[in-house]
Coordinates of C-alpha atoms in Angstrom, one line a residue:
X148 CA -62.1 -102.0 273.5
X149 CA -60.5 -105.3 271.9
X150 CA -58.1 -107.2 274.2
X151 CA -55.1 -108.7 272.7
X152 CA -56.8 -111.7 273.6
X153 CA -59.7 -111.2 271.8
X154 CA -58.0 -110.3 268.6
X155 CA -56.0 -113.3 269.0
X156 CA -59.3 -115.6 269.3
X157 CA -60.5 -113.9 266.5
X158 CA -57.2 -114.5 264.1
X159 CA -57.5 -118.2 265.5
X160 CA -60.7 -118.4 264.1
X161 CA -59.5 -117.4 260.4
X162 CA -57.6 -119.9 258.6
X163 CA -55.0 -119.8 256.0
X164 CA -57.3 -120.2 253.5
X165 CA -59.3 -117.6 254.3
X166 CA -56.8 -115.3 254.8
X167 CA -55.6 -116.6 251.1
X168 CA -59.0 -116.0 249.5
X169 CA -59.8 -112.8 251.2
X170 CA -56.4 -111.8 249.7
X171 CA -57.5 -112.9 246.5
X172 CA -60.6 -111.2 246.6
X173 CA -59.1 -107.6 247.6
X174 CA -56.8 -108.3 244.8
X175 CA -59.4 -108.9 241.8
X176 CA -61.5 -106.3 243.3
X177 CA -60.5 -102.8 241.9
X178 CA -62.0 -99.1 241.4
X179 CA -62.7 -97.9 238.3
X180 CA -63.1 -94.2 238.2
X181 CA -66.8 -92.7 239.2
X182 CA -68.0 -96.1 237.8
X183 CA -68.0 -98.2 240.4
X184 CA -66.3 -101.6 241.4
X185 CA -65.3 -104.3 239.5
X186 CA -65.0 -107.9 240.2
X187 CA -63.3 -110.9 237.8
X188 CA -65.2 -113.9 238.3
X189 CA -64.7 -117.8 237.7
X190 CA -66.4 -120.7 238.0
X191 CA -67.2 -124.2 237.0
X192 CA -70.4 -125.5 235.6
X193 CA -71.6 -129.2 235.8
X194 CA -74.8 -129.6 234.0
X195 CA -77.1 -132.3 234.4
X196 CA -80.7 -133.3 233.8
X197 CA -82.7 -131.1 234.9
X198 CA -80.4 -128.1 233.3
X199 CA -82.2 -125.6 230.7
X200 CA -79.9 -126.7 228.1
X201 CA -79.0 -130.1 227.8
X202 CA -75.3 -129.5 225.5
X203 CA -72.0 -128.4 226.1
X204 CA -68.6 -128.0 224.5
X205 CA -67.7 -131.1 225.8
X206 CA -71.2 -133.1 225.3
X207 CA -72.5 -131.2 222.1
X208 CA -75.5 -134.1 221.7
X209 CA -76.1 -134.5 225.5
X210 CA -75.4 -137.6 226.0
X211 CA -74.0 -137.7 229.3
X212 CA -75.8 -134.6 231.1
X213 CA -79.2 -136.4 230.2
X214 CA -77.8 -139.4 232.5
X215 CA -76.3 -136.7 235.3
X216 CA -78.6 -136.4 238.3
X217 CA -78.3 -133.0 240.2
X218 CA -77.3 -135.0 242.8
X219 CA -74.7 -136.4 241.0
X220 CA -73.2 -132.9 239.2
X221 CA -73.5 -131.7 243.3
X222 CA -71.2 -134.8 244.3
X223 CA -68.6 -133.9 241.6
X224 CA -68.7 -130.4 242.6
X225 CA -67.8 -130.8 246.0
X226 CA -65.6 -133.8 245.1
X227 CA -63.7 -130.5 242.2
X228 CA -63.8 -128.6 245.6
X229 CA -62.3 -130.8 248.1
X230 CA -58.9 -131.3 245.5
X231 CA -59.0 -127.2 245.6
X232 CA -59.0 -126.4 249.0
X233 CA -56.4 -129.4 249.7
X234 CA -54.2 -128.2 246.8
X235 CA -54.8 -131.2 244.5
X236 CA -55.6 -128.8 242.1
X237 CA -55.3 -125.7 240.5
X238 CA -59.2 -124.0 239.3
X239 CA -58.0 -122.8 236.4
X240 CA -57.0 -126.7 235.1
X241 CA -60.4 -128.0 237.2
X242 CA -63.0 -125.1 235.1
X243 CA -61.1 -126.5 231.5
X244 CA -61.0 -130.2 232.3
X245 CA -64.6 -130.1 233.8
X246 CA -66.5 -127.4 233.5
X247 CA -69.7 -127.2 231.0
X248 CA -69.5 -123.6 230.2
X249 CA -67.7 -122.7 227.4
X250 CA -66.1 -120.2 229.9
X251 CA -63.7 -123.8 230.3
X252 CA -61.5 -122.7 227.7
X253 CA -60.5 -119.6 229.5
X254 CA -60.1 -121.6 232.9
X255 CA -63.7 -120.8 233.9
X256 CA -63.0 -117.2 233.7
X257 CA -66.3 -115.0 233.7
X258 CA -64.6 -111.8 232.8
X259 CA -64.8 -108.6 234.8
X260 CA -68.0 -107.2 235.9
X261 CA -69.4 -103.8 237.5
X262 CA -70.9 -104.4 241.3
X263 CA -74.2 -103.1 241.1
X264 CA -74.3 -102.5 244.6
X265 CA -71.8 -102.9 247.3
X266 CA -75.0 -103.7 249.7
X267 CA -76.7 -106.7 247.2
X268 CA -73.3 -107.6 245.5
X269 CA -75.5 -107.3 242.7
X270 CA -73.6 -107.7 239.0
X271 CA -74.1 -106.4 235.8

């Protein structure tokens, strides 16, 4: 049996911004009927060198992913991340203002998508 203690060390653990993303989550997450769940999804794509395709919206020639090291789109990424999760920043303006997928014009949304599996978190 937990302690009040131990529930207390374990909330201590969990910080606002978990709490606020785990929120979000439970939020964007919903049942469909006998079809399983659905997730929205959202992200932000750098492409660089070594990416299949070397054009974006942004860079239709290629110009500037051909010069883009992994390393380099990695760097930015966490740079994009560090704004988020101080508040610098909203996503939706980061996926239009930097992201290579044309998803950027929707704020890097992906659209909902079934959960294959609640075990694998698989999508389709």
């Amino acid at each position: 049996m937990k302690t009040d203690s131990d529930r207390k060390r374990k909330n201590d653990s969990v910080t606002s911004t978990d709490r606020a993303e785990k929120v979000k989550r439970k939020t964007e997450m919903s049942s469909s009927s006998g079809s399983g769940d659905k997730v929205r999804a959202s992200h932000v794509l750098i492409k660089h060198q070594g990416s299949r395709r070397k054009a974006s919206w942004k860079d239709p020639e290629g110009h500037a992913i051909c010069k883009r090291t992994r390393e380099d789109a990695v760097a930015q990424l966490k740079s994009l991340r560090e704004d988020l999760v101080s508040g610098k920043a909203d996503f939706k303006d980061i996926a239009s203002r930097y992201s290579d997928c044309s998803s950027a014009k929707r704020g890097g949304d992906l659209e909902t998508a079934k959960i294959k599996s609640k075990d694998n978190q698989q999508m389709h």
